[in-house]
mmCIF file of C-alpha atoms in Angstrom:
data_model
loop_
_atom_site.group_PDB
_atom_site.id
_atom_site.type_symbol
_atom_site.label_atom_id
_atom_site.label_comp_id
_atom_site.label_asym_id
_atom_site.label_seq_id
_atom_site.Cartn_x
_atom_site.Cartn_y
_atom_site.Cartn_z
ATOM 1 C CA UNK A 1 72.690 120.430 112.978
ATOM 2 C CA UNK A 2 76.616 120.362 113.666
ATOM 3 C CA UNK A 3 78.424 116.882 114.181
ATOM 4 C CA UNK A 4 78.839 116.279 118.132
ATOM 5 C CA UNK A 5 82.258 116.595 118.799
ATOM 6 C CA UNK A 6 83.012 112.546 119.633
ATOM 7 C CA UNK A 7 81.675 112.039 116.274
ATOM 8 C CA UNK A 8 83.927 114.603 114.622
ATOM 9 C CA UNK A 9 86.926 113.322 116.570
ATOM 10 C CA UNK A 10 86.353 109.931 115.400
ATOM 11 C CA UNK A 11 85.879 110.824 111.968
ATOM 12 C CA UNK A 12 89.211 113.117 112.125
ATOM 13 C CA UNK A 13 91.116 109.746 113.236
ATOM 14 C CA UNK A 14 89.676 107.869 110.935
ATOM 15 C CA UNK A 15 90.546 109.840 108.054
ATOM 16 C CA UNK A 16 93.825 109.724 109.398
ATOM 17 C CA UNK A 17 94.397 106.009 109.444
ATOM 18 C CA UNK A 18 93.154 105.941 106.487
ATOM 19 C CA UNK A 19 95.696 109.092 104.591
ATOM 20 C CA UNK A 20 98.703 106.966 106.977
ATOM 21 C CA UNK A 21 97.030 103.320 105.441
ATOM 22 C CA UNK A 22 97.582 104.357 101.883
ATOM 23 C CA UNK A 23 101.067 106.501 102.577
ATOM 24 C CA UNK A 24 102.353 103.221 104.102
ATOM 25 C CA UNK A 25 101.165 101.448 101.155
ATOM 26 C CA UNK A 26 102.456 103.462 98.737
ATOM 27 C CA UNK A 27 105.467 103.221 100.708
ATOM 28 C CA UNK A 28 105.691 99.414 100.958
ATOM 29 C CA UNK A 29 105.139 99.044 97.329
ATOM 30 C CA UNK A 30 107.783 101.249 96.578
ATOM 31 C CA UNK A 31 109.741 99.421 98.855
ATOM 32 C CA UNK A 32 109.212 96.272 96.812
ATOM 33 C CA UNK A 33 109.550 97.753 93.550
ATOM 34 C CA UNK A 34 113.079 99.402 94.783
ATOM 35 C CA UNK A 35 113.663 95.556 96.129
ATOM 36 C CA UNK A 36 113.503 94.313 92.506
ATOM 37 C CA UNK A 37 115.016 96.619 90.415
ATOM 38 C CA UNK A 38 118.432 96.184 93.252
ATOM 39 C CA UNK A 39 117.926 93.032 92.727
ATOM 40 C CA UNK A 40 117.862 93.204 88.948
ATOM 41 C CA UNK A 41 121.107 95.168 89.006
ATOM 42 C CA UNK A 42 123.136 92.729 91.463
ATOM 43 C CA UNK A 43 122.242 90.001 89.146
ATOM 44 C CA UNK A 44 123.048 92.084 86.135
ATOM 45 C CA UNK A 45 126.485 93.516 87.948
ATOM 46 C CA UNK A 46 127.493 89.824 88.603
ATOM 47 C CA UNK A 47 126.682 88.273 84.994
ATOM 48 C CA UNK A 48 128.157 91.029 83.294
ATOM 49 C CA UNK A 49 131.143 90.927 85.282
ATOM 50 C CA UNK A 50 131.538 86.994 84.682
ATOM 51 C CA UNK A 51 131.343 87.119 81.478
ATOM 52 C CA UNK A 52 133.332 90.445 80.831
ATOM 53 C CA UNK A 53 135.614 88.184 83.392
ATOM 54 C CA UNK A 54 135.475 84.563 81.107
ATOM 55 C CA UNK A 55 136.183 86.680 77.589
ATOM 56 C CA UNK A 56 139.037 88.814 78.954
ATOM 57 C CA UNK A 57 140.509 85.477 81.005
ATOM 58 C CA UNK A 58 139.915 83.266 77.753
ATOM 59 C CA UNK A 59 141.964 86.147 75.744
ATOM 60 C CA UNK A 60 144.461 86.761 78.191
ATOM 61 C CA UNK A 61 145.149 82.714 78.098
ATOM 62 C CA UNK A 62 145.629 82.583 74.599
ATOM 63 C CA UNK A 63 147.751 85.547 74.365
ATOM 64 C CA UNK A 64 150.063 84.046 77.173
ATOM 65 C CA UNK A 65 149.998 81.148 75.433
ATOM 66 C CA UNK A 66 151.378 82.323 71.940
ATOM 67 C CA UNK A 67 153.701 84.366 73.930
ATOM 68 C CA UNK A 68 155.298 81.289 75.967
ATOM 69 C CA UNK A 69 155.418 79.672 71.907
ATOM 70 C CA UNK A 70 157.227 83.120 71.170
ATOM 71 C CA UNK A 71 159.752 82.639 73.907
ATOM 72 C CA UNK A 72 160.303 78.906 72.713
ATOM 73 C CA UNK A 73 160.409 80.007 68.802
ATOM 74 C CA UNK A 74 163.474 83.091 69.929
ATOM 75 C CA UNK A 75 165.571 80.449 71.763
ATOM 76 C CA UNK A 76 165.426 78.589 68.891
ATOM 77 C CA UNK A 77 166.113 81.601 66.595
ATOM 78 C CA UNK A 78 169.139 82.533 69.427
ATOM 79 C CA UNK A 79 170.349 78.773 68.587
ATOM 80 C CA UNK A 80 170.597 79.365 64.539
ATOM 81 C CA UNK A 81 169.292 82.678 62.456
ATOM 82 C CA UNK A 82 168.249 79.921 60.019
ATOM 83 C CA UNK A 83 165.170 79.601 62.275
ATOM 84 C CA UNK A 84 163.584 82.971 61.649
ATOM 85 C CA UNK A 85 161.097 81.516 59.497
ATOM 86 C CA UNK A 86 158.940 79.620 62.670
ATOM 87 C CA UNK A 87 160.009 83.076 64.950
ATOM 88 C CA UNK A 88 158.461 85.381 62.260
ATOM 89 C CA UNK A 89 155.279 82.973 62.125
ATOM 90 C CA UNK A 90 154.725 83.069 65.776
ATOM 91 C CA UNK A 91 155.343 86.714 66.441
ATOM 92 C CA UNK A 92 152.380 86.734 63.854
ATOM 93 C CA UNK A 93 150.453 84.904 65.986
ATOM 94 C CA UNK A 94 150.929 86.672 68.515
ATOM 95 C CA UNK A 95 150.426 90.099 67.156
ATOM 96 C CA UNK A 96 146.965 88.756 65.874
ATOM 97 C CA UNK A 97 146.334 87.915 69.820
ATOM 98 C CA UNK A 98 146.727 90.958 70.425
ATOM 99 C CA UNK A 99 144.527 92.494 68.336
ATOM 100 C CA UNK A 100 141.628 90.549 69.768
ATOM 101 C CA UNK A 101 142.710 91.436 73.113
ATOM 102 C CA UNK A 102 142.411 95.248 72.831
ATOM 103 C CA UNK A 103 139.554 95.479 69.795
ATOM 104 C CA UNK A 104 136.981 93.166 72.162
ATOM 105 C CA UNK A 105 134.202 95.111 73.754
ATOM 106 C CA UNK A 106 133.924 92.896 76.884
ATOM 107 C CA UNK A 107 137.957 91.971 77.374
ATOM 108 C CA UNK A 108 138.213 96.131 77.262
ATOM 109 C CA UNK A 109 135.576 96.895 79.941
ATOM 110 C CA UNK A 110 136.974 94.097 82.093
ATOM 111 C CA UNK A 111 140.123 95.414 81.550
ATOM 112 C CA UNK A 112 138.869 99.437 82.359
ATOM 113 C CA UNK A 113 136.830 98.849 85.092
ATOM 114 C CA UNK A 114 140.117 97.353 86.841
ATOM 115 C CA UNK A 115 142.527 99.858 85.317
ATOM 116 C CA UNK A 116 143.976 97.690 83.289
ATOM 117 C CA UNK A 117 143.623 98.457 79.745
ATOM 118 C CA UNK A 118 146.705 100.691 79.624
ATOM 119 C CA UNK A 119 148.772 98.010 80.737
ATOM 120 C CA UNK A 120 148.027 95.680 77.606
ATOM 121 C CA UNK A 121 148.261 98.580 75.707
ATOM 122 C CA UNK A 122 151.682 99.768 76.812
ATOM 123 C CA UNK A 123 152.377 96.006 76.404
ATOM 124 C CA UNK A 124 151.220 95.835 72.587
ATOM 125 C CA UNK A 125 153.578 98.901 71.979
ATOM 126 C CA UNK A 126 156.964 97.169 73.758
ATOM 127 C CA UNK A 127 155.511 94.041 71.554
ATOM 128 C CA UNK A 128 155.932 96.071 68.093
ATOM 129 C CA UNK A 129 159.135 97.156 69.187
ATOM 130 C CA UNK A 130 160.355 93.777 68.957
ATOM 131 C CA UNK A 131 159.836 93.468 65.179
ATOM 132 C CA UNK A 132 162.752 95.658 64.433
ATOM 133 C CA UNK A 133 165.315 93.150 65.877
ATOM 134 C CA UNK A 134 163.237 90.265 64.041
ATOM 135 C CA UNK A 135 164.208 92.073 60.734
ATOM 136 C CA UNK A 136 167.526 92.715 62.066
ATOM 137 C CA UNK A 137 167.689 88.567 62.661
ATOM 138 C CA UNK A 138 166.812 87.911 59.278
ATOM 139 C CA UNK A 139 169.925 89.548 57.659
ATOM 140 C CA UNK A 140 171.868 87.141 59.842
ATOM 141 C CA UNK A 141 172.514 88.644 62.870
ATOM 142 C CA UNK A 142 172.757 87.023 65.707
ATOM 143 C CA UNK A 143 173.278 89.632 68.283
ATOM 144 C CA UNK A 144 169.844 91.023 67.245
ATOM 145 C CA UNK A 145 168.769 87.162 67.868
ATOM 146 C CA UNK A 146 170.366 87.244 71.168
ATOM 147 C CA UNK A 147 168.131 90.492 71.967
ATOM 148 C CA UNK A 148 165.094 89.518 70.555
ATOM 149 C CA UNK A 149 165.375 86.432 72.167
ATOM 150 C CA UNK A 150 165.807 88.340 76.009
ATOM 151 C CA UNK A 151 162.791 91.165 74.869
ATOM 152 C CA UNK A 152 160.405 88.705 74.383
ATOM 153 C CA UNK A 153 161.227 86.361 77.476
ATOM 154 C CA UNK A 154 161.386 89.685 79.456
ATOM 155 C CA UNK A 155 158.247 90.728 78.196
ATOM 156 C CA UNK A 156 156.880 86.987 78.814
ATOM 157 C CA UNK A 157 157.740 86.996 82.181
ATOM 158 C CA UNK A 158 156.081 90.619 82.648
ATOM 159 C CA UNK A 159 152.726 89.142 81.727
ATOM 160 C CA UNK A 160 152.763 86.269 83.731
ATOM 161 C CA UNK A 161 153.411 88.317 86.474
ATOM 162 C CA UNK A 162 150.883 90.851 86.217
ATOM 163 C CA UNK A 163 148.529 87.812 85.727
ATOM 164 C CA UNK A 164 149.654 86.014 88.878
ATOM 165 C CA UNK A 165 149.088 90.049 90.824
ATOM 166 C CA UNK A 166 145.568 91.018 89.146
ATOM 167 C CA UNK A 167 143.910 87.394 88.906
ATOM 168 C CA UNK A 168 144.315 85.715 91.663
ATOM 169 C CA UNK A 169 141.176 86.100 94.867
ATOM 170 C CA UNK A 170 142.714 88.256 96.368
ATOM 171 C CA UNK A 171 143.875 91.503 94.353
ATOM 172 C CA UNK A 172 142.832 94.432 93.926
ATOM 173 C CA UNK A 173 140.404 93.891 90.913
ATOM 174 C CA UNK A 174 139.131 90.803 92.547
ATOM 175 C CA UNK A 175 138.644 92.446 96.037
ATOM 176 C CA UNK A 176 136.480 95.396 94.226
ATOM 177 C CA UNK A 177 134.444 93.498 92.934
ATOM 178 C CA UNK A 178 133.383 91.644 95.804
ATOM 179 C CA UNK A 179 133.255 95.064 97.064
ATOM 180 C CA UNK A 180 130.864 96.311 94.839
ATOM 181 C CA UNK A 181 128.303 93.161 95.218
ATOM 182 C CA UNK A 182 128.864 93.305 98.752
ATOM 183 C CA UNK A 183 127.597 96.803 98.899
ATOM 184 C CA UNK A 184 124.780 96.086 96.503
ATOM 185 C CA UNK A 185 123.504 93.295 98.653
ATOM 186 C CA UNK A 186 123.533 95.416 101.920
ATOM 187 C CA UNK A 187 121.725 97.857 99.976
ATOM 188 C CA UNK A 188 119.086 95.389 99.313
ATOM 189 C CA UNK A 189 118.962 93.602 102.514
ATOM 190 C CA UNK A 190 118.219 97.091 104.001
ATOM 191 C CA UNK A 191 115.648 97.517 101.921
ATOM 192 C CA UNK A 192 114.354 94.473 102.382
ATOM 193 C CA UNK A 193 114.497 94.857 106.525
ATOM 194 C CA UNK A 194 112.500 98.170 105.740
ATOM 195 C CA UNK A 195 110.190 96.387 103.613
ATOM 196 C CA UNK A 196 109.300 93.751 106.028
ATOM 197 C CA UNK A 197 108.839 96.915 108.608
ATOM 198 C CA UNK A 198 106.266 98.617 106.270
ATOM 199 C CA UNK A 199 104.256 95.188 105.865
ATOM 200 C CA UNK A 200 104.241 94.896 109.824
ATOM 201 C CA UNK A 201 103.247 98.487 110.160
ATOM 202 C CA UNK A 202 100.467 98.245 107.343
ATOM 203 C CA UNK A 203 99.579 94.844 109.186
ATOM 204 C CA UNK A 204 98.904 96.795 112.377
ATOM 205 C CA UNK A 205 97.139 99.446 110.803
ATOM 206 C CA UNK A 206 94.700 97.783 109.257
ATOM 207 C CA UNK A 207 94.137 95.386 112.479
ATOM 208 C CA UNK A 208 93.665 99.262 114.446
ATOM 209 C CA UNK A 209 91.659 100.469 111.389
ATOM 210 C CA UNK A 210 89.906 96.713 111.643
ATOM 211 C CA UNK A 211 89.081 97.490 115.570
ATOM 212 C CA UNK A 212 88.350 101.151 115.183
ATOM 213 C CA UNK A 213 85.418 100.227 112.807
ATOM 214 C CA UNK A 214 84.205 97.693 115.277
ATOM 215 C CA UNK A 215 83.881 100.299 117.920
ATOM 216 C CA UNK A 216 82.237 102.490 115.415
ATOM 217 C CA UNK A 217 80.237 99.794 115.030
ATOM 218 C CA UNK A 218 79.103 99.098 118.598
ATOM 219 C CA UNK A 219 79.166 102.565 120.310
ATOM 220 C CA UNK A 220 76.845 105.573 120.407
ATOM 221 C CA UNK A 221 79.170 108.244 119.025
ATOM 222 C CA UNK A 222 77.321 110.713 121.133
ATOM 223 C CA UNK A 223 77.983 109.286 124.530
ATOM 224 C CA UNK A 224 80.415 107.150 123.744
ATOM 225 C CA UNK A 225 77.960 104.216 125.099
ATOM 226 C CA UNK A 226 77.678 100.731 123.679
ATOM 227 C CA UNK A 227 75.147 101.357 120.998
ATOM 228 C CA UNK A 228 71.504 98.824 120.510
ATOM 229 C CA UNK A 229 73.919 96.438 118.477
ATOM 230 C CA UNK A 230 76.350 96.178 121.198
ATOM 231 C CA UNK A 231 73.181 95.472 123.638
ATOM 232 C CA UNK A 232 72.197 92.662 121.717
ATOM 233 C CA UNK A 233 75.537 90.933 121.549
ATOM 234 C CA UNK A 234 75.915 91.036 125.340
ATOM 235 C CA UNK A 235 72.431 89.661 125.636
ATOM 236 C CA UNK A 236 72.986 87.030 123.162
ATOM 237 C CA UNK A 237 76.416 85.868 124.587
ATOM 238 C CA UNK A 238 75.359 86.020 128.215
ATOM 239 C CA UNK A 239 71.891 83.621 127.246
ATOM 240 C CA UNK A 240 74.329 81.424 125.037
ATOM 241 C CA UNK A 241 76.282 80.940 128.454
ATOM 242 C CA UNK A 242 73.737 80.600 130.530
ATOM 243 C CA UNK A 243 74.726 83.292 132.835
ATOM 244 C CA UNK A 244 72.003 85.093 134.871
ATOM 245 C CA UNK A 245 71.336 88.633 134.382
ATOM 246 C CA UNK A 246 68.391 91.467 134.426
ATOM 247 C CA UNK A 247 67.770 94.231 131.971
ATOM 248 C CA UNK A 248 66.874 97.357 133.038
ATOM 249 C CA UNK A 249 65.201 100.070 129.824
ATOM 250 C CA UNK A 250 64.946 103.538 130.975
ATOM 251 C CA UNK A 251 63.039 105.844 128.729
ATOM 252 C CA UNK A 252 63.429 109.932 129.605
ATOM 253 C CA UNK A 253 60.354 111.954 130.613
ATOM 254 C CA UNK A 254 60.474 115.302 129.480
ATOM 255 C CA UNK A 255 63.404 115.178 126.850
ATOM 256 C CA UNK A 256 61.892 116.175 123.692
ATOM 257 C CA UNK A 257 60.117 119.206 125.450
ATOM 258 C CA UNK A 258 63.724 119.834 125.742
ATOM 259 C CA UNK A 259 64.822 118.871 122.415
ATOM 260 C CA UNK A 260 61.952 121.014 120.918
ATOM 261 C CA UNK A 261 62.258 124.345 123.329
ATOM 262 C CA UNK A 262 66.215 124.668 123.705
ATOM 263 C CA UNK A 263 67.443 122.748 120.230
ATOM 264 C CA UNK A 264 69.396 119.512 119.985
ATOM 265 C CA UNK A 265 72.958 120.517 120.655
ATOM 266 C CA UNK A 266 71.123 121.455 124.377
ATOM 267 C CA UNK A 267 69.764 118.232 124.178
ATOM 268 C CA UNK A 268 72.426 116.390 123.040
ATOM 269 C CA UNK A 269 74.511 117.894 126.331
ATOM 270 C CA UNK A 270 71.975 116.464 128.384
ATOM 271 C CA UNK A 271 71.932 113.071 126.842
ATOM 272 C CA UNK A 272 75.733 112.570 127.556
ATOM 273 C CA UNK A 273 75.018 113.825 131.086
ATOM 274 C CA UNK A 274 72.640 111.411 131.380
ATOM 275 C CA UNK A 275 75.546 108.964 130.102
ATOM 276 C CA UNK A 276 77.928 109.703 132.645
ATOM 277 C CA UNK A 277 75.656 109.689 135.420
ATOM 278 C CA UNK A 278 74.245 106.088 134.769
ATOM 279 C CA UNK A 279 78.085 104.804 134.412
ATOM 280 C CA UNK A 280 79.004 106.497 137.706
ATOM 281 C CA UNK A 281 76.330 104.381 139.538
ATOM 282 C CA UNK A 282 77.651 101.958 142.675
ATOM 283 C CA UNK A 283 76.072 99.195 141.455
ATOM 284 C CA UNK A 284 78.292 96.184 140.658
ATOM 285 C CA UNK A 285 79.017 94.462 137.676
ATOM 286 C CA UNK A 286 77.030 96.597 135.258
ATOM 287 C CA UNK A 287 77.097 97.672 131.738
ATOM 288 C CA UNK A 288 74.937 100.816 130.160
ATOM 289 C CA UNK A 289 74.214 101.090 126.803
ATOM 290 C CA UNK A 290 72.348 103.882 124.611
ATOM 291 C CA UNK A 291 69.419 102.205 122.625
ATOM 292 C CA UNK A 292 69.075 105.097 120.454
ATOM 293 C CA UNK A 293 66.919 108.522 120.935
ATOM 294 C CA UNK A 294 66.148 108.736 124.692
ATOM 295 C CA UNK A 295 66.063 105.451 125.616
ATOM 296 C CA UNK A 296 69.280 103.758 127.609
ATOM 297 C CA UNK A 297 69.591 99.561 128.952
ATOM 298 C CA UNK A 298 71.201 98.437 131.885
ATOM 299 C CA UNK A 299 72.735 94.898 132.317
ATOM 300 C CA UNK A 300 73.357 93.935 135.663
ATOM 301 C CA UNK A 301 74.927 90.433 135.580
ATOM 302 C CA UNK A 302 73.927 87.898 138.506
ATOM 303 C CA UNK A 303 71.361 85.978 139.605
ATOM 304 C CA UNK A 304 70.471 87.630 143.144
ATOM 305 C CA UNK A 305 68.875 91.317 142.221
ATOM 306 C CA UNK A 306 68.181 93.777 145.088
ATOM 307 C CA UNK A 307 65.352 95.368 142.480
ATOM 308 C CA UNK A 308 64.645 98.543 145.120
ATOM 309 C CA UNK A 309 68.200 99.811 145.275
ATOM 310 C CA UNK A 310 68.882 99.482 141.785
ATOM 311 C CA UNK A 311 65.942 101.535 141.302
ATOM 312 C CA UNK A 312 67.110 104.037 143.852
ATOM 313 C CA UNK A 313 70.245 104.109 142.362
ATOM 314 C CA UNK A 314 68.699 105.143 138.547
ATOM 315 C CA UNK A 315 66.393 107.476 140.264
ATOM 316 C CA UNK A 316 68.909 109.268 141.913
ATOM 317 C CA UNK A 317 70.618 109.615 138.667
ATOM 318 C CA UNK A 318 67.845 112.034 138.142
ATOM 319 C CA UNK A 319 67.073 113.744 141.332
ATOM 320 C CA UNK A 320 70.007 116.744 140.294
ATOM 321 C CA UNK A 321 69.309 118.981 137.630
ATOM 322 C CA UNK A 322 70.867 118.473 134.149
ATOM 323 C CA UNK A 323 72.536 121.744 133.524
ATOM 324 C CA UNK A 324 73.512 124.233 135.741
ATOM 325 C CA UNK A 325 71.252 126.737 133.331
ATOM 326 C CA UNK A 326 67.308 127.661 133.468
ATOM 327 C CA UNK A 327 67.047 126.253 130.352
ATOM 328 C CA UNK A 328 66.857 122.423 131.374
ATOM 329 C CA UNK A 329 64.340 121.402 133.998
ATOM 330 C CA UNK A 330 64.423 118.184 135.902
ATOM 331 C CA UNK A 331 64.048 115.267 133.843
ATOM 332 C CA UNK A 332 62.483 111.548 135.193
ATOM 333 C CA UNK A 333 62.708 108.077 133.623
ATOM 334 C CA UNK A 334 60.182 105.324 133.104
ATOM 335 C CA UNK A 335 61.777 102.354 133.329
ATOM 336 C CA UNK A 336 61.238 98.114 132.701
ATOM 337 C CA UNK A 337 62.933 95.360 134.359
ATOM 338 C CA UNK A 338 62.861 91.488 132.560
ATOM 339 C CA UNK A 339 65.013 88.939 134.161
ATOM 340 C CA UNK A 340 67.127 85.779 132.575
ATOM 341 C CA UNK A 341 66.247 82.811 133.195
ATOM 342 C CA UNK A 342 63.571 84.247 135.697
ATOM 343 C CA UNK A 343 61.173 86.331 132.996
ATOM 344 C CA UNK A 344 62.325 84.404 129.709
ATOM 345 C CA UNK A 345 65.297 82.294 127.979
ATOM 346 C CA UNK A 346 64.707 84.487 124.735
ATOM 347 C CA UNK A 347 66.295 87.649 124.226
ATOM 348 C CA UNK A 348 63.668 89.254 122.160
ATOM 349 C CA UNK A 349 61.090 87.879 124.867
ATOM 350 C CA UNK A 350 63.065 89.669 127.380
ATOM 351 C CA UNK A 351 63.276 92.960 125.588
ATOM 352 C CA UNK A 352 59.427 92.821 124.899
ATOM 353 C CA UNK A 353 58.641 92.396 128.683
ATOM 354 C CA UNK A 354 61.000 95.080 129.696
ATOM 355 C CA UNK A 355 59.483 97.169 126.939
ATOM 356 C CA UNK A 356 56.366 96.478 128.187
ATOM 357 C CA UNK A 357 57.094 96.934 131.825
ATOM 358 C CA UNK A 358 58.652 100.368 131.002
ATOM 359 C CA UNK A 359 55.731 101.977 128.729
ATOM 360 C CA UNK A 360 52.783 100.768 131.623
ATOM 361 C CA UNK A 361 54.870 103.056 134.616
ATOM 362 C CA UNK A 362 55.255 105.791 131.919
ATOM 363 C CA UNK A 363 51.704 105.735 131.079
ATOM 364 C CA UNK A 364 51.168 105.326 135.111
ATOM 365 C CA UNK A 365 52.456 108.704 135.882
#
C-alpha cells in the first residue's frame, strides 16, 4: 500500500530539516574553524611584526648611535689630521653596523614590507664613499678632513630624519600596519557575527525539528488528528486539574466491509472524511482524536453535558454519504460515553466504561 499523502509530506519536510540541520552544521563548524585559523594569523601578523619591529628598531639604534660617534670622531679629525686614528676606528664600527643591518633576516623584512630596504642600502653605498676622503685625511689633508667631516654629519642628519618620518605613530609604515590588523580583525568579527547567526539558526532548527517530532508524535498522520497518545495526555492533564469533562468513543459500522471490497486507499479517504466531519461539529469546546483503526474519542470539556444533542450532533456526522461514488455506502457509529468526576476519577476506568458502553450499543444493533 502507498504512503497517504500527509504522511509523505511530513516525511519530505522532515528530511529536509534534517539535509538544512547538517548543511547549517557543517556550515557553523566551518565558521569556527575559519574563526581560528583568522585568529591564528592576526596573532601571528602582530608578533611577527613586533619582533621584525624590536630587531630592525634595536639595529637602527645602534647604527645611529655609531654614526652620531662618527660625527663626533670627524670634528675631531676636522680639528687636527693627527686624529685619524679614533675616525678610522669608528668608521669601522660603523661599517660593521651596517652589515648587521642589511644581512639580518627580520631587520630586512621589516625594512621590505615598509619599502625601506633600499633606503639603508643606498645609505651603506654614500657610507663607503666616505672612506676615500678618510684615506685622503691620513696623508694630511685637511680639506679632505673638512669634507669628510660635512659627508658624514650630512649623512647623520639624513638618518635621523628618515627615523623621525618612518617611526613615529603616525607614518606611513606605522599607519599600514594598523591597517592591515584592522582589516584582519573586521574580517574576523564578521565571521564571528556570522558564526553566532549559524548557532541561532541551528538553535532554531533543532527546537522546529524538536516540535516537529512531537507532533509526529501525537498526531494521526492520516487525518492529521491527535493520535491515542495525544488522547491520553489530555485525559491525564485535565484529571490532574480537576477539570470536568466526558469522553465520547465512536467505533465505525461497516468500515472494513469497505476496507475489504474497495481497498484501503478508498478507505483511508473515508477515514479522513470522517475526520473532518467530527471537527466541523457545533459543539463547544471539543477536541477529536483518532484512536487508531476505526475508532475516534471525543473530549468535550465541562461539567453540564446535554448527552442527546451531542449524540445528534455525531449521528448527523453520518447521516450523508461518504463519497460521492457507489462504491461507499452509508456508514453508522457505535458509540460510549464515561464522564469525569461523574463515572470515575481514573482515566483507564473511564476508558473501560466508555469501551464498554460503546461495544453493548454495537452489539445492540
Amino acid at each position: 500500500m502507498k504512503l497517504s499523502e500527509p504522511y509523505s509530506k511530513k516525511q519530505r519536510i522532515l528530511q529536509y530539516s534534517t539535509t538544512s540541520k547538517m548543511l547549517l552544521v557543517v556550515f557553523a563548524v566551518s565558521l569556527l574553524l575559519a574563526n581560528v585559523v583568522l585568529l591564528q594569523q592576526t596573532r601571528s601578523l602582530s608578533q611577527n611584526f613586533n619582533n621584525e619591529q624590536k630587531q630592525a628598531t634595536w639595529f637602527l639604534f645602534q647604527l645611529s648611535k655609531e654614526l652620531s660617534e662618527l660625527v663626533g670622531e670627524a670634528r675631531r679629525l676636522d680639528e687636527n689630521v693627527l686624529n685619524i686614528d679614533g675616525a678610522e676606528l669608528q668608521y669601522e664600527l660603523a661599517w660593521s653596523r651596517f652589515d648587521l643591518l642589511t644581512s639580518s633576516t627580520k631587520a630586512n623584512k621589516f625594512f621590505s614590507r615598509n619599502n625601506m630596504h633600499l633606503y639603508f642600502i643606498n645609505l651603506f653605498e654614500e657610507f663607503k664613499e666616505l672612506e676615500k676622503q678618510l684615506v685622503e685625511a691620513r696623508t694630511g689633508d685637511s680639506q679632505a678632513a673638512a669634507a669628510f667631516y660635512r659627508s658624514t654629519q650630512t649623512l647623520y642628519l639624513g638618518l635621523i630624519d628618515f627615523v623621525n618620518q618612518n617611526f613615529r605613530l603616525s607614518s606611513k609604515a606605522y599607519e599600514a600596519q594598523k591597517g592591515q590588523t584592522q582589516r584582519l580583525m573586521q574580517a574576523q568579527y564578521m565571521l564571528f557575527a556570522t558564526f553566532v547567526l549559524s548557532i541561532i539558526s541551528l538553535t532554531y532548527f533543532f527546537y522546529r525539528e524538536s516540535h516537529f517530532h512531537r507532533k509526529l508524535a501525537l498526531s494521526d498522520p492520516l487525518t492529521n488528528l491527535g493520535n491515542r497518545n495525544a488522547l491520553f495526555i489530555t485525559l491525564n492533564k485535565f484529571t490532574q486539574e480537576k477539570r470536568p469533562f466526558s469522553l465520547w468513543i465512536l467505533d465505525l459500522n461497516g468500515f472494513k466491509e469497505i476496507n475489504d471490497t474497495h481497498g484501503h486507499q478508498v478507505g483511508d479517504t473515508v477515514l479522513r472524511e470522517i475526520a473532518r466531519r467530527l471537527n466541523s461539529m457545533t459543539l463547544n469546546d471539543f477536541t477529536v482524536y483518532r484512536m487508531g483503526g476505526d475508532e475516534f474519542a471525543v473530549i468535550l470539556e465541562g461539567e453540564h453535558l446535554n448527552e442527546e444533542n451531542v449524540r445528534e450532533q455525531i449521528n448527523t456526522v453520518f447521516d450523508a454519504q461518504i463519497l460521492n461514488s457507489d462504491k461507499v455506502s452509508t456508514l453508522s457509529t457505535s458509540m460510549g460515553l464515561a464522564q469525569y468526576p461523574k463515572d470515575s476519577d481514573n482515566v483507564d476506568f473511564l476508558i473501560s466504561i466508555a469501551d464498554k458502553r460503546m461495544y453493548k450499543m454495537k452489539f445492540q444493533r
